[in-house]
Amino acid sequence: MQPTLTPYLALVDIANRAKAQSKGLPARQEVKPYWTGIGFSILGQRFVASMEDVVELLEVPQYTFIPGVQPWVRGVANVRGRLLPLIDLAAFFGGHLTSPRQRRRVLVLEQEKLYVGLIVDELHGMQHLALEFGKLPPADLTDSFAPMISGQFELQQGRWLVFDLQALVNDFQFADAAAH
C-alpha cells in the first residue's frame, strides 16, 4: 500500500514523471538573415526591388494616352480616384514588353510628391534571399541597367539583380517625361 501524498507532493510527482517522458528541446539552429524584395522581369532579366519602395502591385489598369510625352510613358490610369502615371519600364530601357498583357503587372511607387506605376513583364512575388549568398557587385550589365543596379544575388536557379528604385526615381531621364 502506497502512503498518501500531500497535494503538493502529488504535483511534484506528476511534474517529475512528465519531465521523464518528455522530449528535449530541439537543437539550437542558427537563424540566417534574409533580404526580402519583390521579384519581377523585364527584357529577359530577373530583378528584385526593395519591399520598402513598392506600395502596391496591380494588374495593368485601363489607361488614357497622354500626348506630348516620352514613348515610354503609356498614359494615366484612375486607381481608386487617384491619377496614376504608367511607365513602360522595358521601353524606358530601350526595349519592349514581351509577355502577354494578362501576365504584365504594375509596381506602384509612392514617395512624397511622386506617385507612379511601373509596368513590368512578369511578377515573381516576394523573394526571400539569404544574405549568405551576398549582394555581390553587379557584373556584365548593359549600360542602360547599370546605374539602377545596386547588387545581385547569385543562386543555383540563376541571378537576381537588385533594382534600385530610388536610383530610377532620381534619374534625370526618368524625371523628364515630356517629349522633346
PDB file of C-alpha atoms in Angstrom:
ATOM      1  CA  MET A   1       0.000   0.000   0.000  1.00  0.00           C
ATOM      2  CA  GLN A   2       1.326   3.385  -1.042  1.00  0.00           C
ATOM      3  CA  PRO A   3       1.464   6.172   1.535  1.00  0.00           C
ATOM      4  CA  THR A   4      -0.963   9.056   0.955  1.00  0.00           C
ATOM      5  CA  LEU A   5       0.754  12.030  -0.655  1.00  0.00           C
ATOM      6  CA  THR A   6       0.031  15.585   0.210  1.00  0.00           C
ATOM      7  CA  PRO A   7      -1.371  17.635  -2.670  1.00  0.00           C
ATOM      8  CA  TYR A   8       1.988  19.376  -3.094  1.00  0.00           C
ATOM      9  CA  LEU A   9       3.942  16.092  -3.251  1.00  0.00           C
ATOM     10  CA  ALA A  10       1.370  14.680  -5.712  1.00  0.00           C
ATOM     11  CA  LEU A  11       2.006  17.660  -8.048  1.00  0.00           C
ATOM     12  CA  VAL A  12       5.783  17.233  -7.696  1.00  0.00           C
ATOM     13  CA  ASP A  13       5.404  13.543  -8.571  1.00  0.00           C
ATOM     14  CA  ILE A  14       3.316  14.373 -11.684  1.00  0.00           C
ATOM     15  CA  ALA A  15       5.872  17.004 -12.769  1.00  0.00           C
ATOM     16  CA  ASN A  16       8.785  14.556 -12.372  1.00  0.00           C
ATOM     17  CA  ARG A  17       7.002  11.846 -14.401  1.00  0.00           C
ATOM     18  CA  ALA A  18       6.126  14.372 -17.129  1.00  0.00           C
ATOM     19  CA  LYS A  19       9.750  15.532 -17.384  1.00  0.00           C
ATOM     20  CA  ALA A  20      10.973  11.946 -17.602  1.00  0.00           C
ATOM     21  CA  GLN A  21       8.644  11.201 -20.544  1.00  0.00           C
ATOM     22  CA  SER A  22       9.026  14.486 -22.422  1.00  0.00           C
ATOM     23  CA  LYS A  23      11.242  15.025 -25.411  1.00  0.00           C
ATOM     24  CA  GLY A  24      14.095  17.500 -25.178  1.00  0.00           C
ATOM     25  CA  LEU A  25      14.079  20.882 -26.820  1.00  0.00           C
ATOM     26  CA  PRO A  26      15.005  20.992 -30.485  1.00  0.00           C
ATOM     27  CA  ALA A  27      18.644  21.554 -31.317  1.00  0.00           C
ATOM     28  CA  ARG A  28      19.643  25.166 -31.450  1.00  0.00           C
ATOM     29  CA  GLN A  29      19.693  26.374 -35.028  1.00  0.00           C
ATOM     30  CA  GLU A  30      21.358  29.450 -36.313  1.00  0.00           C
ATOM     31  CA  VAL A  31      18.952  31.918 -37.888  1.00  0.00           C
ATOM     32  CA  LYS A  32      20.197  33.134 -41.247  1.00  0.00           C
ATOM     33  CA  PRO A  33      19.414  36.729 -42.201  1.00  0.00           C
ATOM     34  CA  TYR A  34      17.354  37.281 -45.351  1.00  0.00           C
ATOM     35  CA  TRP A  35      16.733  40.247 -47.609  1.00  0.00           C
ATOM     36  CA  THR A  36      13.160  40.449 -48.879  1.00  0.00           C
ATOM     37  CA  GLY A  37      12.083  42.081 -52.090  1.00  0.00           C
ATOM     38  CA  ILE A  38       9.571  41.966 -54.930  1.00  0.00           C
ATOM     39  CA  GLY A  39      10.726  39.900 -57.896  1.00  0.00           C
ATOM     40  CA  PHE A  40       9.899  40.938 -61.466  1.00  0.00           C
ATOM     41  CA  SER A  41      11.137  40.511 -65.024  1.00  0.00           C
ATOM     42  CA  ILE A  42      11.785  42.865 -67.929  1.00  0.00           C
ATOM     43  CA  LEU A  43      13.836  42.374 -71.072  1.00  0.00           C
ATOM     44  CA  GLY A  44      14.624  38.771 -70.135  1.00  0.00           C
ATOM     45  CA  GLN A  45      16.295  39.741 -66.831  1.00  0.00           C
ATOM     46  CA  ARG A  46      15.097  38.900 -63.328  1.00  0.00           C
ATOM     47  CA  PHE A  47      15.153  41.743 -60.840  1.00  0.00           C
ATOM     48  CA  VAL A  48      14.267  42.196 -57.204  1.00  0.00           C
ATOM     49  CA  ALA A  49      13.280  45.569 -55.696  1.00  0.00           C
ATOM     50  CA  SER A  50      13.128  46.510 -52.036  1.00  0.00           C
ATOM     51  CA  MET A  51       9.785  45.923 -50.331  1.00  0.00           C
ATOM     52  CA  GLU A  52      10.128  49.388 -48.796  1.00  0.00           C
ATOM     53  CA  ASP A  53       9.855  51.081 -52.193  1.00  0.00           C
ATOM     54  CA  VAL A  54       6.797  49.290 -53.621  1.00  0.00           C
ATOM     55  CA  VAL A  55       3.481  50.270 -52.042  1.00  0.00           C
ATOM     56  CA  GLU A  56       1.149  48.232 -54.243  1.00  0.00           C
ATOM     57  CA  LEU A  57       1.040  45.633 -57.019  1.00  0.00           C
ATOM     58  CA  LEU A  58      -1.659  45.846 -59.690  1.00  0.00           C
ATOM     59  CA  GLU A  59      -2.807  44.251 -62.894  1.00  0.00           C
ATOM     60  CA  VAL A  60      -2.338  46.754 -65.705  1.00  0.00           C
ATOM     61  CA  PRO A  61      -5.415  49.006 -65.449  1.00  0.00           C
ATOM     62  CA  GLN A  62      -7.127  50.691 -68.366  1.00  0.00           C
ATOM     63  CA  TYR A  63      -5.385  53.953 -69.076  1.00  0.00           C
ATOM     64  CA  THR A  64      -5.664  57.059 -71.181  1.00  0.00           C
ATOM     65  CA  PHE A  65      -2.927  58.046 -73.607  1.00  0.00           C
ATOM     66  CA  ILE A  66      -1.218  61.385 -72.879  1.00  0.00           C
ATOM     67  CA  PRO A  67       0.005  63.387 -75.900  1.00  0.00           C
ATOM     68  CA  GLY A  68       3.379  65.119 -75.833  1.00  0.00           C
ATOM     69  CA  VAL A  69       5.208  62.678 -73.560  1.00  0.00           C
ATOM     70  CA  GLN A  70       8.090  60.251 -73.986  1.00  0.00           C
ATOM     71  CA  PRO A  71       7.158  56.983 -75.743  1.00  0.00           C
ATOM     72  CA  TRP A  72       7.808  55.023 -72.543  1.00  0.00           C
ATOM     73  CA  VAL A  73       5.005  56.889 -70.748  1.00  0.00           C
ATOM     74  CA  ARG A  74       1.990  54.684 -71.539  1.00  0.00           C
ATOM     75  CA  GLY A  75      -0.623  57.008 -70.096  1.00  0.00           C
ATOM     76  CA  VAL A  76      -2.519  57.722 -66.925  1.00  0.00           C
ATOM     77  CA  ALA A  77      -4.981  55.476 -65.075  1.00  0.00           C
ATOM     78  CA  ASN A  78      -7.604  56.241 -62.465  1.00  0.00           C
ATOM     79  CA  VAL A  79      -6.807  53.999 -59.499  1.00  0.00           C
ATOM     80  CA  ARG A  80      -9.324  54.453 -56.678  1.00  0.00           C
ATOM     81  CA  GLY A  81      -9.815  58.125 -57.541  1.00  0.00           C
ATOM     82  CA  ARG A  82      -6.110  58.949 -57.961  1.00  0.00           C
ATOM     83  CA  LEU A  83      -4.362  59.527 -61.274  1.00  0.00           C
ATOM     84  CA  LEU A  84      -1.514  57.047 -61.695  1.00  0.00           C
ATOM     85  CA  PRO A  85       1.011  57.729 -64.481  1.00  0.00           C
ATOM     86  CA  LEU A  86       2.046  54.414 -66.061  1.00  0.00           C
ATOM     87  CA  ILE A  87       5.633  53.894 -67.240  1.00  0.00           C
ATOM     88  CA  ASP A  88       6.647  51.029 -69.524  1.00  0.00           C
ATOM     89  CA  LEU A  89       9.880  50.081 -67.763  1.00  0.00           C
ATOM     90  CA  ALA A  90      11.148  47.971 -70.675  1.00  0.00           C
ATOM     91  CA  ALA A  91      10.623  50.863 -73.111  1.00  0.00           C
ATOM     92  CA  PHE A  92      12.430  53.223 -70.724  1.00  0.00           C
ATOM     93  CA  PHE A  93      15.482  50.965 -71.077  1.00  0.00           C
ATOM     94  CA  GLY A  94      15.187  50.855 -74.870  1.00  0.00           C
ATOM     95  CA  GLY A  95      13.278  47.583 -75.287  1.00  0.00           C
ATOM     96  CA  HIS A  96       9.683  46.481 -75.300  1.00  0.00           C
ATOM     97  CA  LEU A  97       7.465  44.331 -73.107  1.00  0.00           C
ATOM     98  CA  THR A  98       7.430  40.746 -74.333  1.00  0.00           C
ATOM     99  CA  SER A  99       4.856  38.988 -72.167  1.00  0.00           C
ATOM    100  CA  PRO A 100       1.143  38.797 -72.974  1.00  0.00           C
ATOM    101  CA  ARG A 101      -0.887  41.647 -71.464  1.00  0.00           C
ATOM    102  CA  GLN A 102      -2.596  39.386 -68.898  1.00  0.00           C
ATOM    103  CA  ARG A 103       0.797  38.493 -67.340  1.00  0.00           C
ATOM    104  CA  ARG A 104       2.043  42.071 -67.037  1.00  0.00           C
ATOM    105  CA  ARG A 105       1.872  43.831 -63.695  1.00  0.00           C
ATOM    106  CA  VAL A 106       2.358  47.311 -62.258  1.00  0.00           C
ATOM    107  CA  LEU A 107       4.684  48.135 -59.363  1.00  0.00           C
ATOM    108  CA  VAL A 108       3.296  51.252 -57.682  1.00  0.00           C
ATOM    109  CA  LEU A 109       5.774  53.661 -56.085  1.00  0.00           C
ATOM    110  CA  GLU A 110       4.731  56.485 -53.787  1.00  0.00           C
ATOM    111  CA  GLN A 111       7.114  58.934 -52.151  1.00  0.00           C
ATOM    112  CA  GLU A 112       6.344  62.467 -51.084  1.00  0.00           C
ATOM    113  CA  LYS A 113       5.085  64.045 -54.350  1.00  0.00           C
ATOM    114  CA  LEU A 114       5.776  61.038 -56.569  1.00  0.00           C
ATOM    115  CA  TYR A 115       3.026  58.531 -57.419  1.00  0.00           C
ATOM    116  CA  VAL A 116       3.861  56.343 -60.412  1.00  0.00           C
ATOM    117  CA  GLY A 117       3.271  52.838 -61.740  1.00  0.00           C
ATOM    118  CA  LEU A 118       5.979  50.797 -63.477  1.00  0.00           C
ATOM    119  CA  ILE A 119       4.713  48.224 -65.965  1.00  0.00           C
ATOM    120  CA  VAL A 120       6.821  45.043 -65.945  1.00  0.00           C
ATOM    121  CA  ASP A 121       6.647  41.828 -67.997  1.00  0.00           C
ATOM    122  CA  GLU A 122       6.013  39.500 -65.104  1.00  0.00           C
ATOM    123  CA  LEU A 123       5.812  39.486 -61.332  1.00  0.00           C
ATOM    124  CA  HIS A 124       7.589  36.778 -59.330  1.00  0.00           C
ATOM    125  CA  GLY A 125       6.192  37.722 -55.911  1.00  0.00           C
ATOM    126  CA  MET A 126       8.125  38.135 -52.703  1.00  0.00           C
ATOM    127  CA  GLN A 127      11.682  36.841 -52.812  1.00  0.00           C
ATOM    128  CA  HIS A 128      13.493  35.970 -49.588  1.00  0.00           C
ATOM    129  CA  LEU A 129      17.172  35.936 -50.478  1.00  0.00           C
ATOM    130  CA  ALA A 130      19.720  34.699 -47.962  1.00  0.00           C
ATOM    131  CA  LEU A 131      22.368  37.300 -47.262  1.00  0.00           C
ATOM    132  CA  GLU A 132      24.920  34.491 -47.073  1.00  0.00           C
ATOM    133  CA  PHE A 133      24.804  34.475 -50.885  1.00  0.00           C
ATOM    134  CA  GLY A 134      25.667  38.148 -50.677  1.00  0.00           C
ATOM    135  CA  LYS A 135      24.681  41.220 -52.574  1.00  0.00           C
ATOM    136  CA  LEU A 136      27.561  40.783 -54.968  1.00  0.00           C
ATOM    137  CA  PRO A 137      28.598  43.713 -57.114  1.00  0.00           C
ATOM    138  CA  PRO A 138      26.848  43.653 -60.484  1.00  0.00           C
ATOM    139  CA  ALA A 139      28.782  42.229 -63.393  1.00  0.00           C
ATOM    140  CA  ASP A 140      28.273  42.099 -67.167  1.00  0.00           C
ATOM    141  CA  LEU A 141      25.339  44.532 -67.270  1.00  0.00           C
ATOM    142  CA  THR A 142      24.134  46.546 -70.202  1.00  0.00           C
ATOM    143  CA  ASP A 143      24.924  50.248 -69.881  1.00  0.00           C
ATOM    144  CA  SER A 144      21.246  51.190 -69.574  1.00  0.00           C
ATOM    145  CA  PHE A 145      20.691  48.979 -66.495  1.00  0.00           C
ATOM    146  CA  ALA A 146      23.984  49.613 -64.718  1.00  0.00           C
ATOM    147  CA  PRO A 147      23.066  52.862 -62.889  1.00  0.00           C
ATOM    148  CA  MET A 148      19.891  51.248 -61.475  1.00  0.00           C
ATOM    149  CA  ILE A 149      21.511  48.062 -60.147  1.00  0.00           C
ATOM    150  CA  SER A 150      22.914  48.056 -56.616  1.00  0.00           C
ATOM    151  CA  GLY A 151      23.906  44.392 -56.424  1.00  0.00           C
ATOM    152  CA  GLN A 152      22.961  40.864 -57.301  1.00  0.00           C
ATOM    153  CA  PHE A 153      22.190  37.544 -55.685  1.00  0.00           C
ATOM    154  CA  GLU A 154      23.720  34.525 -57.413  1.00  0.00           C
ATOM    155  CA  LEU A 155      21.653  31.436 -56.670  1.00  0.00           C
ATOM    156  CA  GLN A 156      21.508  27.929 -58.133  1.00  0.00           C
ATOM    157  CA  GLN A 157      18.374  28.823 -60.094  1.00  0.00           C
ATOM    158  CA  GLY A 158      20.007  31.944 -61.512  1.00  0.00           C
ATOM    159  CA  ARG A 159      20.840  35.549 -60.854  1.00  0.00           C
ATOM    160  CA  TRP A 160      18.586  38.194 -59.288  1.00  0.00           C
ATOM    161  CA  LEU A 161      19.696  41.777 -59.952  1.00  0.00           C
ATOM    162  CA  VAL A 162      18.872  44.209 -57.149  1.00  0.00           C
ATOM    163  CA  PHE A 163      16.967  47.048 -58.845  1.00  0.00           C
ATOM    164  CA  ASP A 164      17.365  50.346 -57.006  1.00  0.00           C
ATOM    165  CA  LEU A 165      14.028  52.110 -57.486  1.00  0.00           C
ATOM    166  CA  GLN A 166      15.407  55.203 -55.739  1.00  0.00           C
ATOM    167  CA  ALA A 167      18.093  55.498 -58.426  1.00  0.00           C
ATOM    168  CA  LEU A 168      15.387  55.251 -61.091  1.00  0.00           C
ATOM    169  CA  VAL A 169      13.266  57.944 -59.442  1.00  0.00           C
ATOM    170  CA  ASN A 170      16.310  60.234 -59.153  1.00  0.00           C
ATOM    171  CA  ASP A 171      17.374  59.647 -62.767  1.00  0.00           C
ATOM    172  CA  PHE A 172      17.177  62.824 -64.885  1.00  0.00           C
ATOM    173  CA  GLN A 173      15.765  60.996 -67.923  1.00  0.00           C
ATOM    174  CA  PHE A 174      13.025  59.370 -65.833  1.00  0.00           C
ATOM    175  CA  ALA A 175      12.021  62.720 -64.350  1.00  0.00           C
ATOM    176  CA  ASP A 176      11.887  64.321 -67.814  1.00  0.00           C
ATOM    177  CA  ALA A 177       8.806  62.605 -69.239  1.00  0.00           C
ATOM    178  CA  ALA A 178       7.923  65.402 -71.675  1.00  0.00           C
ATOM    179  CA  ALA A 179       8.645  64.686 -75.348  1.00  0.00           C
ATOM    180  CA  HIS A 180      11.378  66.785 -76.927  1.00  0.00           C
TER     181      HIS A 180
END
